[in-house]
């Protein structure tokens, strides 16, 4: 059950708890970087002309469109209302709230909300690619310097969300957009939640299976920012290898793949592991070896070290976004590529 407990009242410089909100390191809470725009009348959806369908998911349909008044190309997300019996979808309320209040270069920008007689639309900046589709479309792997730029941008956006008490809860390559200006944008915040200290229970069924942290798979309802960091580690590995790191077919299979890759947890490497809700239901076969390195034999030692820290089994010991941005991986040669020099690609959105 989700309990909303944000920390808008904690702007007095009190120490915030990072990680899962229990015994992790403390640091001073940064000032809130929220944007509260003055009320403006909502325009009609008729101000936009749809050009093509870009994507359709559980929570909405996204169109490429243009503003009839300015000619600006935008992404127009129609919010699905058909399944709602009691008003506006809660997931959409959360996404709109987060994206309208939090502005950052590596978060997709929401411009306004528009309405028609029976539909509600979110107007966002139009971006040519999602990272998953782009990696499937391009023929050659990204250069090391380009991967560093993408991961640095991703961690910067994730750090910003976490500093502002927001967990994304569904980071994956399909939810990351890439502009032809060389910028990565975090999108699809329908599952995002504000969190607080102390932590309260949240929904367990979050994060797409292949990117889901082991503590979620083991049934914890008390979690925080480390679940996003695990997803970043899976994304990092996927960008390097151009294939999904842990493509499980079920929750049990996902856990099996994680433990075969990283070793079976115990109380020594993950204090409290045995007390997680679903551990008693598992017949765990001890596998003491971490096989992550054998999956990536050609990466540098620093690349491997960052990847391993992102994919640490114990969420208390998993690196934070702030710590990851200071990792020496980003200062070893080759350095991250300047975004203006990042490659440009033909759009991967097919007309439909």
PDB file of C-alpha atoms in Angstrom, residues 117-351:
ATOM      1  CA  UNK A 117     -14.257  17.415 -24.603  1.00  0.00           C
ATOM      2  CA  UNK A 118     -13.375  13.905 -23.429  1.00  0.00           C
ATOM      3  CA  UNK A 119      -9.572  13.767 -23.275  1.00  0.00           C
ATOM      4  CA  UNK A 120      -6.641  15.240 -21.361  1.00  0.00           C
ATOM      5  CA  UNK A 121      -3.211  15.674 -22.948  1.00  0.00           C
ATOM      6  CA  UNK A 122       0.254  16.388 -21.562  1.00  0.00           C
ATOM      7  CA  UNK A 123       2.326  18.541 -23.909  1.00  0.00           C
ATOM      8  CA  UNK A 124       6.029  17.664 -23.741  1.00  0.00           C
ATOM      9  CA  UNK A 125       9.154  18.471 -25.691  1.00  0.00           C
ATOM     10  CA  UNK A 126       9.480  16.257 -28.763  1.00  0.00           C
ATOM     11  CA  UNK A 127      12.559  14.004 -28.788  1.00  0.00           C
ATOM     12  CA  UNK A 128      13.570  11.843 -31.731  1.00  0.00           C
ATOM     13  CA  UNK A 129      14.727   8.688 -29.954  1.00  0.00           C
ATOM     14  CA  UNK A 130      14.224   6.406 -27.025  1.00  0.00           C
ATOM     15  CA  UNK A 131      17.473   4.764 -25.999  1.00  0.00           C
ATOM     16  CA  UNK A 132      16.218   1.173 -26.359  1.00  0.00           C
ATOM     17  CA  UNK A 133      14.986   1.742 -29.912  1.00  0.00           C
ATOM     18  CA  UNK A 134      18.124   3.659 -30.810  1.00  0.00           C
ATOM     19  CA  UNK A 135      20.442   0.873 -29.650  1.00  0.00           C
ATOM     20  CA  UNK A 136      18.428  -1.622 -31.686  1.00  0.00           C
ATOM     21  CA  UNK A 137      18.583   0.606 -34.774  1.00  0.00           C
ATOM     22  CA  UNK A 138      22.222   1.641 -34.889  1.00  0.00           C
ATOM     23  CA  UNK A 139      24.750  -0.777 -36.330  1.00  0.00           C
ATOM     24  CA  UNK A 140      27.889  -0.044 -34.343  1.00  0.00           C
ATOM     25  CA  UNK A 141      28.404   0.168 -30.572  1.00  0.00           C
ATOM     26  CA  UNK A 142      28.774   3.522 -28.871  1.00  0.00           C
ATOM     27  CA  UNK A 143      32.296   4.743 -28.136  1.00  0.00           C
ATOM     28  CA  UNK A 144      33.554   4.677 -24.536  1.00  0.00           C
ATOM     29  CA  UNK A 145      33.477   8.475 -24.377  1.00  0.00           C
ATOM     30  CA  UNK A 146      29.863   8.502 -25.601  1.00  0.00           C
ATOM     31  CA  UNK A 147      28.803   5.905 -23.017  1.00  0.00           C
ATOM     32  CA  UNK A 148      30.401   8.035 -20.306  1.00  0.00           C
ATOM     33  CA  UNK A 149      28.424  11.069 -21.425  1.00  0.00           C
ATOM     34  CA  UNK A 150      25.129   9.152 -21.377  1.00  0.00           C
ATOM     35  CA  UNK A 151      25.743   7.596 -17.953  1.00  0.00           C
ATOM     36  CA  UNK A 152      26.912  10.902 -16.487  1.00  0.00           C
ATOM     37  CA  UNK A 153      23.736  12.582 -17.761  1.00  0.00           C
ATOM     38  CA  UNK A 154      21.569   9.751 -16.437  1.00  0.00           C
ATOM     39  CA  UNK A 155      23.195   9.881 -12.998  1.00  0.00           C
ATOM     40  CA  UNK A 156      22.857  13.675 -12.952  1.00  0.00           C
ATOM     41  CA  UNK A 157      19.116  13.417 -13.612  1.00  0.00           C
ATOM     42  CA  UNK A 158      18.700  10.647 -11.040  1.00  0.00           C
ATOM     43  CA  UNK A 159      20.690  12.633  -8.456  1.00  0.00           C
ATOM     44  CA  UNK A 160      18.373  15.603  -9.025  1.00  0.00           C
ATOM     45  CA  UNK A 161      15.265  13.460  -8.506  1.00  0.00           C
ATOM     46  CA  UNK A 162      16.684  11.930  -5.324  1.00  0.00           C
ATOM     47  CA  UNK A 163      17.754  15.307  -3.947  1.00  0.00           C
ATOM     48  CA  UNK A 164      14.172  16.409  -4.369  1.00  0.00           C
ATOM     49  CA  UNK A 165      12.755  13.358  -2.576  1.00  0.00           C
ATOM     50  CA  UNK A 166      11.505  11.559  -5.687  1.00  0.00           C
ATOM     51  CA  UNK A 167      12.116   7.911  -6.654  1.00  0.00           C
ATOM     52  CA  UNK A 168      11.529   7.170 -10.348  1.00  0.00           C
ATOM     53  CA  UNK A 169      10.654   3.465  -9.850  1.00  0.00           C
ATOM     54  CA  UNK A 170      10.798   2.491 -13.544  1.00  0.00           C
ATOM     55  CA  UNK A 171      14.165   3.401 -14.998  1.00  0.00           C
ATOM     56  CA  UNK A 172      14.950   1.394 -18.153  1.00  0.00           C
ATOM     57  CA  UNK A 173      16.369   2.112 -21.582  1.00  0.00           C
ATOM     58  CA  UNK A 174      12.879   2.401 -23.090  1.00  0.00           C
ATOM     59  CA  UNK A 175      12.111   5.237 -20.636  1.00  0.00           C
ATOM     60  CA  UNK A 176      15.221   7.228 -21.535  1.00  0.00           C
ATOM     61  CA  UNK A 177      15.064   9.602 -24.480  1.00  0.00           C
ATOM     62  CA  UNK A 178      17.971  10.860 -26.583  1.00  0.00           C
ATOM     63  CA  UNK A 179      18.022  14.161 -28.421  1.00  0.00           C
ATOM     64  CA  UNK A 180      20.010  14.993 -31.514  1.00  0.00           C
ATOM     65  CA  UNK A 181      21.662  17.654 -29.374  1.00  0.00           C
ATOM     66  CA  UNK A 182      23.456  14.860 -27.519  1.00  0.00           C
ATOM     67  CA  UNK A 183      21.330  14.928 -24.372  1.00  0.00           C
ATOM     68  CA  UNK A 184      19.680  12.075 -22.513  1.00  0.00           C
ATOM     69  CA  UNK A 185      16.277  12.775 -20.941  1.00  0.00           C
ATOM     70  CA  UNK A 186      14.566  10.751 -18.221  1.00  0.00           C
ATOM     71  CA  UNK A 187      10.896  10.224 -19.075  1.00  0.00           C
ATOM     72  CA  UNK A 188       7.802   8.202 -18.084  1.00  0.00           C
ATOM     73  CA  UNK A 189       7.451   9.145 -14.437  1.00  0.00           C
ATOM     74  CA  UNK A 190       4.031   7.529 -14.014  1.00  0.00           C
ATOM     75  CA  UNK A 191       5.372   5.317 -11.216  1.00  0.00           C
ATOM     76  CA  UNK A 192       7.440   8.056  -9.553  1.00  0.00           C
ATOM     77  CA  UNK A 193       6.817   8.648  -5.845  1.00  0.00           C
ATOM     78  CA  UNK A 194       7.840  11.223  -3.334  1.00  0.00           C
ATOM     79  CA  UNK A 195       9.420   9.640  -0.284  1.00  0.00           C
ATOM     80  CA  UNK A 196      10.366  10.837   3.180  1.00  0.00           C
ATOM     81  CA  UNK A 197      12.249  10.072   6.344  1.00  0.00           C
ATOM     82  CA  UNK A 198      11.351   7.881   8.088  1.00  0.00           C
ATOM     83  CA  UNK A 199      10.312   5.710   5.190  1.00  0.00           C
ATOM     84  CA  UNK A 200       6.798   4.307   4.931  1.00  0.00           C
ATOM     85  CA  UNK A 201       5.690   1.220   2.981  1.00  0.00           C
ATOM     86  CA  UNK A 202       5.279   1.586  -0.780  1.00  0.00           C
ATOM     87  CA  UNK A 203       3.810  -0.617  -3.500  1.00  0.00           C
ATOM     88  CA  UNK A 204       5.993  -3.649  -4.235  1.00  0.00           C
ATOM     89  CA  UNK A 205       5.024  -4.170  -7.890  1.00  0.00           C
ATOM     90  CA  UNK A 206       7.216  -1.435  -9.359  1.00  0.00           C
ATOM     91  CA  UNK A 207      10.086  -1.319 -11.869  1.00  0.00           C
ATOM     92  CA  UNK A 208      10.080  -3.399 -15.046  1.00  0.00           C
ATOM     93  CA  UNK A 209      11.251  -6.932 -14.189  1.00  0.00           C
ATOM     94  CA  UNK A 210      14.635  -6.868 -15.970  1.00  0.00           C
ATOM     95  CA  UNK A 211      15.644  -3.700 -14.086  1.00  0.00           C
ATOM     96  CA  UNK A 212      14.103  -4.580 -10.696  1.00  0.00           C
ATOM     97  CA  UNK A 213      16.348  -4.527  -7.637  1.00  0.00           C
ATOM     98  CA  UNK A 214      16.728  -7.737  -5.595  1.00  0.00           C
ATOM     99  CA  UNK A 215      15.179  -6.209  -2.466  1.00  0.00           C
ATOM    100  CA  UNK A 216      11.961  -5.635  -4.430  1.00  0.00           C
ATOM    101  CA  UNK A 217      12.014  -9.168  -5.814  1.00  0.00           C
ATOM    102  CA  UNK A 218      12.395 -10.428  -2.249  1.00  0.00           C
ATOM    103  CA  UNK A 219       9.249  -8.640  -1.122  1.00  0.00           C
ATOM    104  CA  UNK A 220      10.377  -5.581   0.797  1.00  0.00           C
ATOM    105  CA  UNK A 221       7.855  -2.739   1.013  1.00  0.00           C
ATOM    106  CA  UNK A 222      10.339  -0.402   2.715  1.00  0.00           C
ATOM    107  CA  UNK A 223      12.644   0.869  -0.006  1.00  0.00           C
ATOM    108  CA  UNK A 224      14.107   4.060  -1.343  1.00  0.00           C
ATOM    109  CA  UNK A 225      16.548   5.520  -3.853  1.00  0.00           C
ATOM    110  CA  UNK A 226      18.803   2.414  -4.159  1.00  0.00           C
ATOM    111  CA  UNK A 227      16.159   0.742  -6.340  1.00  0.00           C
ATOM    112  CA  UNK A 228      16.782   3.427  -8.984  1.00  0.00           C
ATOM    113  CA  UNK A 229      20.548   2.929  -8.670  1.00  0.00           C
ATOM    114  CA  UNK A 230      20.186  -0.796  -9.382  1.00  0.00           C
ATOM    115  CA  UNK A 231      18.244   0.098 -12.525  1.00  0.00           C
ATOM    116  CA  UNK A 232      21.022   2.500 -13.560  1.00  0.00           C
ATOM    117  CA  UNK A 233      23.501  -0.374 -13.200  1.00  0.00           C
ATOM    118  CA  UNK A 234      21.382  -2.577 -15.474  1.00  0.00           C
ATOM    119  CA  UNK A 235      21.149   0.266 -17.998  1.00  0.00           C
ATOM    120  CA  UNK A 236      24.919   0.864 -17.848  1.00  0.00           C
ATOM    121  CA  UNK A 237      25.587  -2.813 -18.571  1.00  0.00           C
ATOM    122  CA  UNK A 238      23.031  -2.796 -21.398  1.00  0.00           C
ATOM    123  CA  UNK A 239      24.614   0.220 -23.092  1.00  0.00           C
ATOM    124  CA  UNK A 240      28.073  -1.377 -22.875  1.00  0.00           C
ATOM    125  CA  UNK A 241      27.035  -4.801 -24.197  1.00  0.00           C
ATOM    126  CA  UNK A 242      24.028  -3.776 -26.351  1.00  0.00           C
ATOM    127  CA  UNK A 243      21.948  -6.500 -24.719  1.00  0.00           C
ATOM    128  CA  UNK A 244      19.799  -6.752 -21.597  1.00  0.00           C
ATOM    129  CA  UNK A 245      21.919  -7.850 -18.643  1.00  0.00           C
ATOM    130  CA  UNK A 246      19.319  -9.875 -16.713  1.00  0.00           C
ATOM    131  CA  UNK A 247      16.386 -10.848 -18.980  1.00  0.00           C
ATOM    132  CA  UNK A 248      14.364 -12.922 -16.502  1.00  0.00           C
ATOM    133  CA  UNK A 249      11.111 -14.600 -17.543  1.00  0.00           C
ATOM    134  CA  UNK A 250       9.558 -14.443 -14.054  1.00  0.00           C
ATOM    135  CA  UNK A 251      10.400 -13.058 -10.637  1.00  0.00           C
ATOM    136  CA  UNK A 252      11.960 -16.358  -9.588  1.00  0.00           C
ATOM    137  CA  UNK A 253      13.955 -16.563 -12.817  1.00  0.00           C
ATOM    138  CA  UNK A 254      15.050 -12.947 -12.354  1.00  0.00           C
ATOM    139  CA  UNK A 255      16.381 -13.713  -8.870  1.00  0.00           C
ATOM    140  CA  UNK A 256      18.107 -16.822 -10.207  1.00  0.00           C
ATOM    141  CA  UNK A 257      19.843 -14.777 -12.922  1.00  0.00           C
ATOM    142  CA  UNK A 258      20.919 -12.127 -10.399  1.00  0.00           C
ATOM    143  CA  UNK A 259      22.366 -14.673  -7.979  1.00  0.00           C
ATOM    144  CA  UNK A 260      24.137 -16.624 -10.734  1.00  0.00           C
ATOM    145  CA  UNK A 261      25.683 -13.370 -11.947  1.00  0.00           C
ATOM    146  CA  UNK A 262      26.558 -11.770  -8.600  1.00  0.00           C
ATOM    147  CA  UNK A 263      26.566 -14.631  -6.098  1.00  0.00           C
ATOM    148  CA  UNK A 264      23.969 -15.865  -3.631  1.00  0.00           C
ATOM    149  CA  UNK A 265      23.493 -13.375  -0.767  1.00  0.00           C
ATOM    150  CA  UNK A 266      24.027 -14.184   2.884  1.00  0.00           C
ATOM    151  CA  UNK A 267      24.058 -12.234   6.134  1.00  0.00           C
ATOM    152  CA  UNK A 268      27.730 -11.368   5.706  1.00  0.00           C
ATOM    153  CA  UNK A 269      27.412  -9.572   2.387  1.00  0.00           C
ATOM    154  CA  UNK A 270      23.824  -8.383   2.976  1.00  0.00           C
ATOM    155  CA  UNK A 271      22.949  -7.928   6.651  1.00  0.00           C
ATOM    156  CA  UNK A 272      19.212  -8.463   7.134  1.00  0.00           C
ATOM    157  CA  UNK A 273      18.896 -10.530   3.960  1.00  0.00           C
ATOM    158  CA  UNK A 274      17.427 -13.559   5.765  1.00  0.00           C
ATOM    159  CA  UNK A 275      14.633 -11.425   7.227  1.00  0.00           C
ATOM    160  CA  UNK A 276      13.294 -10.235   3.868  1.00  0.00           C
ATOM    161  CA  UNK A 277       9.690 -11.432   3.385  1.00  0.00           C
ATOM    162  CA  UNK A 278      10.170 -13.938   0.558  1.00  0.00           C
ATOM    163  CA  UNK A 279      13.569 -15.403   1.460  1.00  0.00           C
ATOM    164  CA  UNK A 280      12.001 -18.168   3.571  1.00  0.00           C
ATOM    165  CA  UNK A 281      10.058 -19.325   0.503  1.00  0.00           C
ATOM    166  CA  UNK A 282      13.175 -19.785  -1.621  1.00  0.00           C
ATOM    167  CA  UNK A 283      15.362 -22.835  -1.966  1.00  0.00           C
ATOM    168  CA  UNK A 284      18.624 -21.010  -2.558  1.00  0.00           C
ATOM    169  CA  UNK A 285      21.547 -22.890  -4.050  1.00  0.00           C
ATOM    170  CA  UNK A 286      24.771 -21.360  -2.705  1.00  0.00           C
ATOM    171  CA  UNK A 287      26.752 -19.734  -5.491  1.00  0.00           C
ATOM    172  CA  UNK A 288      29.637 -17.860  -3.853  1.00  0.00           C
ATOM    173  CA  UNK A 289      31.213 -16.344  -6.955  1.00  0.00           C
ATOM    174  CA  UNK A 290      30.615 -12.990  -8.589  1.00  0.00           C
ATOM    175  CA  UNK A 291      30.620 -13.663 -12.347  1.00  0.00           C
ATOM    176  CA  UNK A 292      30.007 -10.100 -13.467  1.00  0.00           C
ATOM    177  CA  UNK A 293      33.573  -9.602 -14.634  1.00  0.00           C
ATOM    178  CA  UNK A 294      33.423 -12.620 -16.944  1.00  0.00           C
ATOM    179  CA  UNK A 295      30.441 -10.991 -18.663  1.00  0.00           C
ATOM    180  CA  UNK A 296      32.533  -7.877 -19.388  1.00  0.00           C
ATOM    181  CA  UNK A 297      36.134  -9.046 -19.906  1.00  0.00           C
ATOM    182  CA  UNK A 298      37.173  -6.087 -22.048  1.00  0.00           C
ATOM    183  CA  UNK A 299      36.080  -3.128 -19.895  1.00  0.00           C
ATOM    184  CA  UNK A 300      38.573  -1.181 -17.787  1.00  0.00           C
ATOM    185  CA  UNK A 301      39.008  -1.826 -14.077  1.00  0.00           C
ATOM    186  CA  UNK A 302      37.360   1.500 -13.227  1.00  0.00           C
ATOM    187  CA  UNK A 303      34.408   0.782 -15.515  1.00  0.00           C
ATOM    188  CA  UNK A 304      33.944  -2.562 -13.797  1.00  0.00           C
ATOM    189  CA  UNK A 305      34.284  -1.018 -10.332  1.00  0.00           C
ATOM    190  CA  UNK A 306      31.502   1.508 -11.002  1.00  0.00           C
ATOM    191  CA  UNK A 307      29.272  -1.163 -12.536  1.00  0.00           C
ATOM    192  CA  UNK A 308      29.813  -3.458  -9.554  1.00  0.00           C
ATOM    193  CA  UNK A 309      29.026  -0.658  -7.091  1.00  0.00           C
ATOM    194  CA  UNK A 310      25.796   0.160  -8.925  1.00  0.00           C
ATOM    195  CA  UNK A 311      24.838  -3.530  -8.836  1.00  0.00           C
ATOM    196  CA  UNK A 312      25.671  -4.154  -5.180  1.00  0.00           C
ATOM    197  CA  UNK A 313      23.159  -6.619  -3.721  1.00  0.00           C
ATOM    198  CA  UNK A 314      22.824  -4.890  -0.337  1.00  0.00           C
ATOM    199  CA  UNK A 315      20.920  -1.622  -0.927  1.00  0.00           C
ATOM    200  CA  UNK A 316      22.607  -0.096   2.141  1.00  0.00           C
ATOM    201  CA  UNK A 317      26.007  -0.529   0.473  1.00  0.00           C
ATOM    202  CA  UNK A 318      24.941   0.363  -3.059  1.00  0.00           C
ATOM    203  CA  UNK A 319      26.576   3.536  -4.334  1.00  0.00           C
ATOM    204  CA  UNK A 320      24.453   6.709  -4.473  1.00  0.00           C
ATOM    205  CA  UNK A 321      24.016   8.862  -7.575  1.00  0.00           C
ATOM    206  CA  UNK A 322      26.115  11.620  -5.975  1.00  0.00           C
ATOM    207  CA  UNK A 323      28.918   9.189  -5.173  1.00  0.00           C
ATOM    208  CA  UNK A 324      28.768   7.629  -8.636  1.00  0.00           C
ATOM    209  CA  UNK A 325      29.201  11.025 -10.306  1.00  0.00           C
ATOM    210  CA  UNK A 326      32.474  11.437  -8.373  1.00  0.00           C
ATOM    211  CA  UNK A 327      33.770   8.003  -9.400  1.00  0.00           C
ATOM    212  CA  UNK A 328      37.191   8.063 -11.146  1.00  0.00           C
ATOM    213  CA  UNK A 329      35.625   6.236 -14.102  1.00  0.00           C
ATOM    214  CA  UNK A 330      34.574   9.658 -15.378  1.00  0.00           C
ATOM    215  CA  UNK A 331      38.101  11.105 -15.212  1.00  0.00           C
ATOM    216  CA  UNK A 332      40.091   8.272 -16.784  1.00  0.00           C
ATOM    217  CA  UNK A 333      40.783   8.434 -20.520  1.00  0.00           C
ATOM    218  CA  UNK A 334      38.881   8.808 -22.699  1.00  0.00           C
ATOM    219  CA  UNK A 335      36.914  11.601 -20.983  1.00  0.00           C
ATOM    220  CA  UNK A 336      33.159  11.976 -21.519  1.00  0.00           C
ATOM    221  CA  UNK A 337      32.377  13.399 -24.932  1.00  0.00           C
ATOM    222  CA  UNK A 338      31.046  16.936 -25.207  1.00  0.00           C
ATOM    223  CA  UNK A 339      27.275  16.670 -25.878  1.00  0.00           C
ATOM    224  CA  UNK A 340      27.602  18.893 -28.959  1.00  0.00           C
ATOM    225  CA  UNK A 341      29.944  16.255 -30.432  1.00  0.00           C
ATOM    226  CA  UNK A 342      27.646  13.314 -29.651  1.00  0.00           C
ATOM    227  CA  UNK A 343      26.366  11.446 -32.717  1.00  0.00           C
ATOM    228  CA  UNK A 344      23.157  12.355 -34.518  1.00  0.00           C
ATOM    229  CA  UNK A 345      20.818   9.668 -35.812  1.00  0.00           C
ATOM    230  CA  UNK A 346      17.736   9.583 -38.065  1.00  0.00           C
ATOM    231  CA  UNK A 347      14.543   9.435 -36.040  1.00  0.00           C
ATOM    232  CA  UNK A 348      13.641   6.005 -34.689  1.00  0.00           C
ATOM    233  CA  UNK A 349       9.953   6.927 -34.395  1.00  0.00           C
ATOM    234  CA  UNK A 350       8.222   5.226 -37.288  1.00  0.00           C
ATOM    235  CA  UNK A 351       5.148   6.842 -38.809  1.00  0.00           C
TER     236      UNK A 351
END
